[in-house]
mmCIF file of C-alpha atoms in Angstrom:
data_model
loop_
_atom_site.group_PDB
_atom_site.id
_atom_site.type_symbol
_atom_site.label_atom_id
_atom_site.label_comp_id
_atom_site.label_asym_id
_atom_site.label_seq_id
_atom_site.Cartn_x
_atom_site.Cartn_y
_atom_site.Cartn_z
ATOM 1 C CA MET A 1471 -10.060 17.025 28.801
ATOM 2 C CA THR A 1472 -6.907 15.348 30.190
ATOM 3 C CA ILE A 1473 -6.650 14.075 33.744
ATOM 4 C CA GLY A 1474 -4.258 16.944 34.490
ATOM 5 C CA GLU A 1475 -6.815 19.487 33.311
ATOM 6 C CA ARG A 1476 -9.490 17.829 35.443
ATOM 7 C CA ILE A 1477 -7.205 17.888 38.511
ATOM 8 C CA LYS A 1478 -6.573 21.595 37.990
ATOM 9 C CA GLN A 1479 -10.253 22.359 37.527
ATOM 10 C CA LEU A 1480 -11.316 20.332 40.581
ATOM 11 C CA ARG A 1481 -8.463 21.683 42.722
ATOM 12 C CA LYS A 1482 -9.606 25.228 42.123
ATOM 13 C CA LYS A 1483 -13.227 24.252 42.666
ATOM 14 C CA ASN A 1484 -12.225 22.915 46.091
ATOM 15 C CA ASP A 1485 -10.160 26.031 46.856
ATOM 16 C CA LEU A 1486 -6.869 24.147 47.055
ATOM 17 C CA THR A 1487 -3.423 25.387 46.044
ATOM 18 C CA GLN A 1488 -0.953 23.109 44.307
ATOM 19 C CA GLU A 1489 1.183 23.159 47.481
ATOM 20 C CA LYS A 1490 -1.725 22.189 49.727
ATOM 21 C CA LEU A 1491 -2.811 19.373 47.419
ATOM 22 C CA ALA A 1492 0.784 18.166 47.276
ATOM 23 C CA ASP A 1493 1.067 18.208 51.069
ATOM 24 C CA TYR A 1494 -2.122 16.193 51.501
ATOM 25 C CA LEU A 1495 -0.857 13.573 49.051
ATOM 26 C CA CYS A 1496 2.738 13.591 50.348
ATOM 27 C CA VAL A 1497 4.164 14.528 46.958
ATOM 28 C CA SER A 1498 6.027 17.618 45.776
ATOM 29 C CA TYR A 1499 4.121 20.599 44.428
ATOM 30 C CA GLN A 1500 6.287 20.247 41.284
ATOM 31 C CA ALA A 1501 4.656 16.836 40.740
ATOM 32 C CA VAL A 1502 1.212 18.417 40.923
ATOM 33 C CA SER A 1503 2.334 21.135 38.522
ATOM 34 C CA LYS A 1504 3.547 18.520 36.017
ATOM 35 C CA TRP A 1505 0.207 16.697 36.217
ATOM 36 C CA GLU A 1506 -1.721 19.846 35.452
ATOM 37 C CA CYS A 1507 0.615 20.809 32.601
ATOM 38 C CA GLY A 1508 0.309 17.372 31.051
ATOM 39 C CA LEU A 1509 3.991 16.550 31.512
ATOM 40 C CA SER A 1510 3.212 13.498 33.639
ATOM 41 C CA SER A 1511 0.292 11.656 35.260
ATOM 42 C CA PRO A 1512 -0.333 10.722 38.897
ATOM 43 C CA ASP A 1513 0.608 7.213 39.982
ATOM 44 C CA LEU A 1514 -2.214 4.703 39.990
ATOM 45 C CA ALA A 1515 -1.944 4.454 43.796
ATOM 46 C CA LEU A 1516 -2.841 8.152 44.072
ATOM 47 C CA ILE A 1517 -6.090 8.005 42.078
ATOM 48 C CA VAL A 1518 -8.345 7.047 45.008
ATOM 49 C CA PRO A 1519 -6.801 9.572 47.445
ATOM 50 C CA LEU A 1520 -6.981 12.270 44.763
ATOM 51 C CA ALA A 1521 -10.644 11.533 44.106
ATOM 52 C CA LYS A 1522 -11.441 11.738 47.820
ATOM 53 C CA LEU A 1523 -9.564 15.036 48.232
ATOM 54 C CA LEU A 1524 -11.311 16.542 45.234
ATOM 55 C CA ASN A 1525 -14.746 15.223 46.272
ATOM 56 C CA VAL A 1526 -15.413 13.219 43.108
ATOM 57 C CA THR A 1527 -15.585 9.557 42.169
ATOM 58 C CA THR A 1528 -12.607 7.890 40.524
ATOM 59 C CA ASP A 1529 -14.675 7.598 37.327
ATOM 60 C CA GLU A 1530 -15.256 11.346 37.335
ATOM 61 C CA LEU A 1531 -11.585 12.013 38.007
ATOM 62 C CA LEU A 1532 -10.565 9.780 35.117
ATOM 63 C CA GLY A 1533 -13.197 11.268 32.826
ATOM 64 C CA ALA A 1534 -15.312 8.131 32.570
ATOM 65 C CA PHE A 1535 -18.733 9.787 32.288
ATOM 66 C CA PRO A 1536 -21.154 7.447 30.480
ATOM 67 C CA GLU A 1537 -23.450 10.330 29.533
ATOM 68 C CA ASN A 1538 -20.570 12.446 28.248
ATOM 69 C CA ASN A 1539 -19.156 9.482 26.357
ATOM 70 C CA ASP A 1540 -22.495 8.999 24.627
ATOM 71 C CA MET A 1541 -22.592 12.677 23.728
ATOM 72 C CA LEU A 1542 -19.016 12.591 22.454
ATOM 73 C CA TYR A 1543 -19.743 9.476 20.410
ATOM 74 C CA ALA A 1544 -22.715 11.184 18.782
ATOM 75 C CA GLU A 1545 -20.711 14.364 18.139
ATOM 76 C CA LEU A 1546 -17.875 12.426 16.530
ATOM 77 C CA LYS A 1547 -20.326 10.465 14.398
ATOM 78 C CA ALA A 1548 -22.015 13.694 13.259
ATOM 79 C CA ASP A 1549 -18.663 15.314 12.430
ATOM 80 C CA TYR A 1550 -17.610 12.171 10.565
ATOM 81 C CA ASP A 1551 -20.826 12.082 8.519
ATOM 82 C CA LYS A 1552 -20.453 15.759 7.571
ATOM 83 C CA THR A 1553 -17.188 15.002 5.782
ATOM 84 C CA PHE A 1554 -19.074 12.866 3.261
ATOM 85 C CA LYS A 1555 -20.877 16.015 2.203
ATOM 86 C CA ASN A 1556 -17.844 18.270 1.852
ATOM 87 C CA GLY A 1557 -15.118 15.716 1.067
ATOM 88 C CA ASP A 1558 -12.890 17.044 3.873
ATOM 89 C CA MET A 1559 -10.569 14.062 4.322
ATOM 90 C CA LEU A 1560 -8.282 15.754 6.856
ATOM 91 C CA THR A 1561 -11.189 16.410 9.232
ATOM 92 C CA ARG A 1562 -12.403 12.841 8.717
ATOM 93 C CA LEU A 1563 -8.946 11.564 9.628
ATOM 94 C CA ASN A 1564 -8.797 13.739 12.752
ATOM 95 C CA VAL A 1565 -12.254 12.598 13.847
ATOM 96 C CA CYS A 1566 -11.316 8.931 13.395
ATOM 97 C CA GLU A 1567 -8.043 9.333 15.264
ATOM 98 C CA THR A 1568 -9.917 10.910 18.171
ATOM 99 C CA ALA A 1569 -12.582 8.202 18.115
ATOM 100 C CA VAL A 1570 -10.191 5.242 18.201
ATOM 101 C CA LYS A 1571 -8.389 6.811 21.163
ATOM 102 C CA GLU A 1572 -11.597 7.570 23.040
ATOM 103 C CA TYR A 1573 -13.177 4.190 22.230
ATOM 104 C CA PRO A 1574 -10.387 1.599 22.070
ATOM 105 C CA GLY A 1575 -11.673 -1.749 20.868
ATOM 106 C CA ASP A 1576 -14.607 -0.229 18.975
ATOM 107 C CA MET A 1577 -14.283 -2.092 15.680
ATOM 108 C CA GLU A 1578 -16.757 0.146 13.864
ATOM 109 C CA TRP A 1579 -14.578 3.197 14.482
ATOM 110 C CA LEU A 1580 -11.393 1.276 13.743
ATOM 111 C CA ASN A 1581 -12.876 0.220 10.407
ATOM 112 C CA LYS A 1582 -13.836 3.814 9.631
ATOM 113 C CA TYR A 1583 -10.286 4.842 10.496
ATOM 114 C CA ALA A 1584 -8.837 2.176 8.189
ATOM 115 C CA TRP A 1585 -11.002 3.319 5.280
ATOM 116 C CA THR A 1586 -10.091 6.953 5.885
ATOM 117 C CA VAL A 1587 -6.374 6.166 5.865
ATOM 118 C CA TRP A 1588 -6.759 4.149 2.663
ATOM 119 C CA CYS A 1589 -9.003 6.630 0.826
ATOM 120 C CA ARG A 1590 -6.751 9.533 1.749
ATOM 121 C CA ALA A 1591 -3.698 7.594 0.562
ATOM 122 C CA ILE A 1592 -5.148 6.899 -2.880
ATOM 123 C CA GLY A 1593 -6.797 10.302 -3.134
ATOM 124 C CA GLU A 1594 -5.019 13.228 -1.570
ATOM 125 C CA LEU A 1595 -1.593 11.778 -0.736
ATOM 126 C CA LYS A 1596 -1.029 10.262 -4.183
ATOM 127 C CA CYS A 1597 2.676 9.354 -4.244
ATOM 128 C CA GLU A 1598 3.570 11.042 -0.949
ATOM 129 C CA SER A 1599 3.670 8.429 1.857
ATOM 130 C CA TYR A 1600 1.345 6.244 -0.222
ATOM 131 C CA GLU A 1601 2.984 2.889 0.521
ATOM 132 C CA GLU A 1602 3.408 3.671 4.225
ATOM 133 C CA GLU A 1603 -0.239 4.681 4.591
ATOM 134 C CA ARG A 1604 -1.382 1.632 2.637
ATOM 135 C CA GLU A 1605 0.494 -0.666 5.028
ATOM 136 C CA LYS A 1606 -1.093 1.155 7.940
ATOM 137 C CA ALA A 1607 -4.539 0.622 6.427
ATOM 138 C CA ILE A 1608 -3.814 -3.077 5.857
ATOM 139 C CA LYS A 1609 -2.908 -3.570 9.532
ATOM 140 C CA LEU A 1610 -6.011 -1.708 10.662
ATOM 141 C CA PHE A 1611 -8.309 -3.698 8.375
ATOM 142 C CA ASP A 1612 -6.707 -6.953 9.514
ATOM 143 C CA THR A 1613 -7.286 -6.039 13.174
ATOM 144 C CA VAL A 1614 -10.951 -5.333 12.449
ATOM 145 C CA ILE A 1615 -11.417 -8.624 10.564
ATOM 146 C CA GLU A 1616 -9.863 -10.605 13.402
ATOM 147 C CA ASN A 1617 -11.803 -8.931 16.185
ATOM 148 C CA THR A 1618 -15.235 -7.856 14.974
ATOM 149 C CA ASP A 1619 -18.243 -10.068 15.589
ATOM 150 C CA LYS A 1620 -20.428 -8.129 13.158
ATOM 151 C CA ASP A 1621 -20.689 -9.442 9.593
ATOM 152 C CA GLU A 1622 -21.405 -6.016 8.137
ATOM 153 C CA ILE A 1623 -18.208 -4.545 9.563
ATOM 154 C CA LYS A 1624 -16.200 -7.645 8.596
ATOM 155 C CA VAL A 1625 -17.476 -7.477 5.002
ATOM 156 C CA ASN A 1626 -16.541 -3.807 4.815
ATOM 157 C CA ALA A 1627 -13.065 -4.425 6.237
ATOM 158 C CA ILE A 1628 -12.463 -7.380 3.903
ATOM 159 C CA THR A 1629 -13.395 -5.182 0.953
ATOM 160 C CA GLY A 1630 -10.850 -2.601 2.104
ATOM 161 C CA ILE A 1631 -7.966 -4.986 2.737
ATOM 162 C CA VAL A 1632 -8.517 -6.737 -0.584
ATOM 163 C CA GLN A 1633 -8.298 -3.380 -2.367
ATOM 164 C CA CYS A 1634 -5.087 -2.565 -0.519
ATOM 165 C CA LEU A 1635 -3.449 -5.933 -1.158
ATOM 166 C CA CYS A 1636 -4.421 -6.029 -4.829
ATOM 167 C CA SER A 1637 -2.994 -2.538 -5.315
ATOM 168 C CA LYS A 1638 0.416 -3.855 -4.200
ATOM 169 C CA GLY A 1639 0.153 -7.005 -6.305
ATOM 170 C CA CYS A 1640 -0.486 -9.404 -3.377
ATOM 171 C CA LYS A 1641 -3.468 -11.065 -5.019
ATOM 172 C CA ASN A 1642 -2.985 -14.522 -3.492
ATOM 173 C CA GLU A 1643 -2.960 -12.988 -0.030
ATOM 174 C CA ALA A 1644 -5.998 -10.915 -0.953
ATOM 175 C CA LYS A 1645 -7.828 -14.065 -2.050
ATOM 176 C CA LYS A 1646 -7.416 -15.516 1.455
ATOM 177 C CA TYR A 1647 -9.427 -12.595 2.776
ATOM 178 C CA VAL A 1648 -12.012 -12.983 0.023
ATOM 179 C CA ASP A 1649 -12.546 -16.539 1.284
ATOM 180 C CA LEU A 1650 -13.595 -15.028 4.637
ATOM 181 C CA PHE A 1651 -16.367 -13.033 2.963
ATOM 182 C CA PRO A 1652 -19.784 -14.121 4.320
ATOM 183 C CA GLU A 1653 -21.618 -15.399 1.258
ATOM 184 C CA ALA A 1654 -24.965 -14.054 2.437
ATOM 185 C CA LYS A 1655 -23.579 -10.523 2.258
ATOM 186 C CA ILE A 1656 -22.789 -10.571 -1.459
ATOM 187 C CA ILE A 1657 -24.937 -7.937 -3.177
ATOM 188 C CA PRO A 1658 -27.618 -8.514 -4.369
ATOM 189 C CA SER A 1659 -28.155 -11.007 -1.527
ATOM 190 C CA ASP A 1660 -30.491 -13.968 -1.166
ATOM 191 C CA LYS A 1661 -32.189 -12.029 1.608
ATOM 192 C CA GLU A 1662 -33.152 -9.326 -0.893
ATOM 193 C CA LYS A 1663 -34.640 -11.917 -3.242
ATOM 194 C CA LEU A 1664 -36.653 -13.496 -0.428
ATOM 195 C CA LEU A 1665 -37.910 -10.104 0.696
ATOM 196 C CA GLY A 1666 -39.032 -9.383 -2.865
ATOM 197 C CA MET A 1667 -41.123 -12.566 -2.802
ATOM 198 C CA CYS A 1668 -42.864 -11.390 0.358
ATOM 199 C CA LEU A 1669 -43.976 -8.054 -1.083
ATOM 200 C CA GLU A 1670 -46.873 -7.270 -3.384
ATOM 201 C CA GLY A 1671 -47.879 -4.800 -6.052
ATOM 202 C CA GLU A 1672 -45.896 -1.616 -6.612
ATOM 203 C CA GLU A 1673 -43.848 -2.174 -3.456
ATOM 204 C CA GLN A 1674 -42.649 -5.494 -4.863
ATOM 205 C CA ILE A 1675 -41.821 -3.941 -8.243
ATOM 206 C CA LYS A 1676 -39.894 -1.127 -6.584
ATOM 207 C CA HIS A 1677 -37.939 -3.590 -4.465
ATOM 208 C CA LYS A 1678 -37.099 -5.829 -7.429
ATOM 209 C CA GLN A 1679 -36.022 -2.834 -9.486
ATOM 210 C CA HIS A 1680 -33.780 -1.793 -6.619
ATOM 211 C CA TYR A 1681 -31.867 -5.045 -6.484
ATOM 212 C CA LEU A 1682 -31.868 -5.288 -10.286
ATOM 213 C CA GLY A 1683 -29.982 -1.983 -10.152
ATOM 214 C CA GLY A 1684 -27.594 -3.702 -7.767
ATOM 215 C CA TYR A 1685 -26.988 -6.453 -10.327
ATOM 216 C CA LEU A 1686 -26.390 -3.854 -13.026
ATOM 217 C CA GLN A 1687 -23.899 -1.970 -10.864
ATOM 218 C CA VAL A 1688 -22.006 -5.162 -9.974
ATOM 219 C CA LEU A 1689 -21.848 -6.259 -13.623
ATOM 220 C CA VAL A 1690 -20.715 -2.882 -14.923
ATOM 221 C CA ASP A 1691 -18.143 -2.596 -12.140
ATOM 222 C CA ALA A 1692 -16.803 -6.040 -13.025
ATOM 223 C CA LEU A 1693 -16.376 -4.995 -16.640
ATOM 224 C CA LEU A 1694 -15.081 -1.498 -16.059
ATOM 225 C CA TRP A 1695 -12.831 -1.677 -12.995
ATOM 226 C CA ASP A 1696 -11.425 -5.209 -12.821
ATOM 227 C CA GLY A 1697 -8.233 -4.668 -14.797
ATOM 228 C CA ILE A 1698 -9.514 -5.114 -18.345
ATOM 229 C CA ALA A 1699 -11.116 -1.699 -18.892
ATOM 230 C CA GLU A 1700 -8.511 -0.791 -21.507
ATOM 231 C CA ASN A 1701 -9.915 -3.546 -23.715
ATOM 232 C CA LYS A 1702 -12.286 -1.840 -26.140
ATOM 233 C CA TYR A 1703 -14.571 -4.867 -26.212
ATOM 234 C CA THR A 1704 -14.967 -4.695 -22.454
ATOM 235 C CA CYS A 1705 -15.798 -0.974 -22.566
ATOM 236 C CA THR A 1706 -18.213 -1.511 -25.417
ATOM 237 C CA ALA A 1707 -19.925 -4.349 -23.535
ATOM 238 C CA ALA A 1708 -20.362 -2.208 -20.424
ATOM 239 C CA GLU A 1709 -21.753 0.651 -22.528
ATOM 240 C CA LYS A 1710 -24.202 -1.589 -24.395
ATOM 241 C CA ILE A 1711 -25.458 -3.132 -21.159
ATOM 242 C CA ILE A 1712 -26.112 0.271 -19.617
ATOM 243 C CA LYS A 1713 -27.850 1.536 -22.749
ATOM 244 C CA ALA A 1714 -29.974 -1.606 -23.012
ATOM 245 C CA MET A 1715 -31.166 -1.409 -19.415
ATOM 246 C CA ILE A 1716 -31.501 2.384 -19.310
ATOM 247 C CA SER A 1717 -33.006 2.689 -22.757
ATOM 248 C CA ASP A 1718 -34.175 6.317 -22.511
ATOM 249 C CA GLU A 1719 -30.636 7.637 -21.758
ATOM 250 C CA ASN A 1720 -31.730 9.100 -18.415
ATOM 251 C CA TYR A 1721 -28.638 7.553 -16.833
ATOM 252 C CA CYS A 1722 -28.691 9.400 -13.492
ATOM 253 C CA GLY A 1723 -25.868 7.904 -11.410
ATOM 254 C CA PHE A 1724 -24.610 5.809 -14.315
ATOM 255 C CA HIS A 1725 -23.350 8.974 -16.007
ATOM 256 C CA TYR A 1726 -20.259 8.291 -13.881
ATOM 257 C CA GLU A 1727 -19.580 4.948 -15.558
ATOM 258 C CA MET A 1728 -20.512 6.303 -18.977
ATOM 259 C CA ALA A 1729 -17.977 9.124 -18.618
ATOM 260 C CA HIS A 1730 -15.189 6.679 -17.808
ATOM 261 C CA ILE A 1731 -16.233 4.323 -20.599
ATOM 262 C CA GLN A 1732 -16.052 7.115 -23.209
ATOM 263 C CA PHE A 1733 -12.712 8.325 -21.864
ATOM 264 C CA ARG A 1734 -11.130 4.894 -21.971
ATOM 265 C CA LYS A 1735 -12.453 4.256 -25.459
ATOM 266 C CA ALA A 1736 -10.885 7.596 -26.433
ATOM 267 C CA GLU A 1737 -7.534 6.353 -25.100
ATOM 268 C CA ILE A 1738 -7.833 3.215 -27.215
ATOM 269 C CA GLU A 1739 -8.714 5.168 -30.360
ATOM 270 C CA ILE A 1740 -5.810 7.598 -29.994
ATOM 271 C CA LYS A 1741 -3.408 4.672 -29.645
ATOM 272 C CA GLU A 1742 -4.770 3.394 -32.944
ATOM 273 C CA ASN A 1743 -4.258 6.873 -34.505
ATOM 274 C CA HIS A 1744 -7.988 7.538 -34.861
ATOM 275 C CA THR A 1745 -7.836 11.216 -33.911
ATOM 276 C CA ASP A 1746 -11.344 12.252 -34.924
ATOM 277 C CA GLU A 1747 -12.992 9.335 -33.144
ATOM 278 C CA SER A 1748 -10.907 9.964 -30.026
ATOM 279 C CA LEU A 1749 -11.946 13.618 -29.932
ATOM 280 C CA ASN A 1750 -15.584 12.659 -30.380
ATOM 281 C CA LEU A 1751 -15.355 10.189 -27.485
ATOM 282 C CA LEU A 1752 -13.699 12.788 -25.254
ATOM 283 C CA LYS A 1753 -16.618 15.126 -25.952
ATOM 284 C CA LYS A 1754 -18.998 12.376 -24.835
ATOM 285 C CA ALA A 1755 -16.944 11.771 -21.696
ATOM 286 C CA ILE A 1756 -17.135 15.476 -20.855
ATOM 287 C CA TYR A 1757 -20.895 15.490 -21.460
ATOM 288 C CA HIS A 1758 -21.475 12.569 -19.072
ATOM 289 C CA ALA A 1759 -19.112 14.056 -16.470
ATOM 290 C CA THR A 1760 -20.992 17.359 -16.637
ATOM 291 C CA GLU A 1761 -24.356 15.594 -16.240
ATOM 292 C CA TYR A 1762 -23.041 13.622 -13.285
ATOM 293 C CA ASP A 1763 -21.643 16.744 -11.599
ATOM 294 C CA LEU A 1764 -25.006 18.452 -12.083
ATOM 295 C CA LEU A 1765 -26.629 15.747 -9.953
ATOM 296 C CA ASP A 1766 -23.760 15.391 -7.517
ATOM 297 C CA SER A 1767 -22.586 18.908 -6.719
ATOM 298 C CA VAL A 1768 -24.454 21.576 -8.707
ATOM 299 C CA SER A 1769 -28.029 20.588 -7.848
ATOM 300 C CA PRO A 1770 -27.971 17.647 -5.417
ATOM 301 C CA GLY A 1771 -31.380 16.190 -4.597
ATOM 302 C CA GLU A 1772 -33.724 13.328 -5.400
ATOM 303 C CA TYR A 1773 -33.816 12.123 -9.008
ATOM 304 C CA ALA A 1774 -35.963 9.456 -10.638
ATOM 305 C CA TYR A 1775 -35.022 6.944 -13.312
ATOM 306 C CA THR A 1776 -37.569 6.838 -16.119
ATOM 307 C CA ALA A 1777 -36.487 3.778 -18.128
ATOM 308 C CA PRO A 1778 -39.036 0.911 -17.966
ATOM 309 C CA LEU A 1779 -36.739 -1.370 -15.955
ATOM 310 C CA PHE A 1780 -36.139 1.267 -13.250
ATOM 311 C CA ASN A 1781 -39.133 3.615 -13.411
ATOM 312 C CA LYS A 1782 -39.983 3.024 -9.736
ATOM 313 C CA THR A 1783 -36.441 3.764 -8.613
ATOM 314 C CA THR A 1784 -35.052 7.050 -7.319
ATOM 315 C CA ILE A 1785 -31.662 8.192 -6.080
ATOM 316 C CA ASP A 1786 -30.907 10.886 -3.531
ATOM 317 C CA THR A 1787 -27.609 12.460 -4.544
ATOM 318 C CA ARG A 1788 -27.477 14.387 -1.264
ATOM 319 C CA LYS A 1789 -26.568 11.084 0.359
ATOM 320 C CA TRP A 1790 -23.696 10.301 -2.001
ATOM 321 C CA CYS A 1791 -20.302 9.916 -0.333
ATOM 322 C CA HIS A 1792 -17.246 11.960 -1.292
ATOM 323 C CA THR A 1793 -13.557 11.272 -0.729
ATOM 324 C CA GLY A 1794 -12.269 14.585 -2.043
ATOM 325 C CA ASN A 1795 -13.288 17.979 -3.365
ATOM 326 C CA SER A 1796 -12.772 17.450 -7.093
ATOM 327 C CA THR A 1797 -15.663 16.944 -9.507
ATOM 328 C CA LEU A 1798 -15.852 14.183 -12.095
ATOM 329 C CA LEU A 1799 -15.164 16.776 -14.788
ATOM 330 C CA ASP A 1800 -12.028 17.791 -12.864
ATOM 331 C CA ASP A 1801 -10.953 14.146 -12.869
ATOM 332 C CA ILE A 1802 -11.535 13.807 -16.617
ATOM 333 C CA LYS A 1803 -9.513 16.975 -17.208
ATOM 334 C CA GLU A 1804 -6.694 15.593 -15.081
ATOM 335 C CA MET A 1805 -6.718 12.276 -16.948
ATOM 336 C CA CYS A 1806 -6.484 14.143 -20.241
ATOM 337 C CA ASN A 1807 -3.009 15.264 -19.180
ATOM 338 C CA ARG A 1808 -1.777 11.727 -19.724
ATOM 339 C CA LYS A 1809 0.996 11.271 -22.253
ATOM 340 C CA THR A 1810 -1.407 9.265 -24.413
ATOM 341 C CA PHE A 1811 -3.014 12.490 -25.625
ATOM 342 C CA ASP A 1812 0.227 14.335 -26.459
ATOM 343 C CA THR A 1813 -0.276 13.697 -30.169
ATOM 344 C CA ILE A 1814 -3.540 15.660 -30.283
ATOM 345 C CA ARG A 1815 -2.868 18.221 -27.561
ATOM 346 C CA ASN A 1816 -2.293 20.980 -30.127
ATOM 347 C CA HIS A 1817 -5.361 20.045 -32.138
ATOM 348 C CA LYS A 1818 -7.889 22.893 -32.307
ATOM 349 C CA GLU A 1819 -10.834 20.721 -31.268
ATOM 350 C CA TYR A 1820 -8.856 19.333 -28.337
ATOM 351 C CA SER A 1821 -8.049 22.810 -27.017
ATOM 352 C CA GLU A 1822 -11.765 23.666 -27.187
ATOM 353 C CA LEU A 1823 -12.901 20.638 -25.194
ATOM 354 C CA PHE A 1824 -12.772 22.220 -21.751
ATOM 355 C CA GLU A 1825 -13.600 25.793 -22.664
ATOM 356 C CA GLU A 1826 -16.319 27.255 -20.462
#
């Protein structure tokens, strides 16, 4: 509620007309009308007299209700969290914009806002306003890094700004931010190792398996996403590592990486004119994408790894975050529209790949 809306509400509650309120304050009734319509705001010198006339405190007049602020904060947080279930980026953006206005200087919300701007730019906006939104995200992340006193938020903001800067080729500048990264926050952290030493029995095994999974994720990410994924040896290495550590092929969340590995290997094979092998790899990519979507969107819930190295580990796919509404299979289909596959687009087996 704006201050004008509060003035109108309180004026009526006190049985005052605009003219009478204006007379008491020695201003024109047109001024009061403009306040209530949101066209202007009362001068600072009028706040105390207004509050007295309307029988409220200045905090109440200005809308500074601690209890209401706490309720609003919780409501915004709940609305924000819901968007990670439905992938509604526009709502997430609106929530963040409201939050940073209501809570100026709150670095946690500013960081959320920065990530929302960046994720929306690379997801939904694509080419439209991409560079402009990326610059906006960079400025927001930089503000968070400079002003937050919380390592967790700083680490998150550094991760975001490095992504942004690397996407525009400013890798030296990005490295300066990497140097600000608190070493203790690198995953898996020394803290996790120490905690594992303090535990016993099955609890210790479960904990160690958990951070072993963290190592696996970091290693696979380094191979798959750090600019050399088109190299078939890199893809093969990532695939062999996953298969070695998840030996029973119950990949759970790693179906995501497996789908991308098979797709990128298919791209390499088609460039080398190996049509049959490329088609076979695309089929595998579709299989892994379908399995991943089953866990993520078709039947979200708690799933357990069964391979010996992770047989005490579970994942809850209901808690997975989303930055859009498309499934992994949708993404694979979209990537198959790349020019690379033009040479086999009329192939019978290719046309059958995505048939229901």
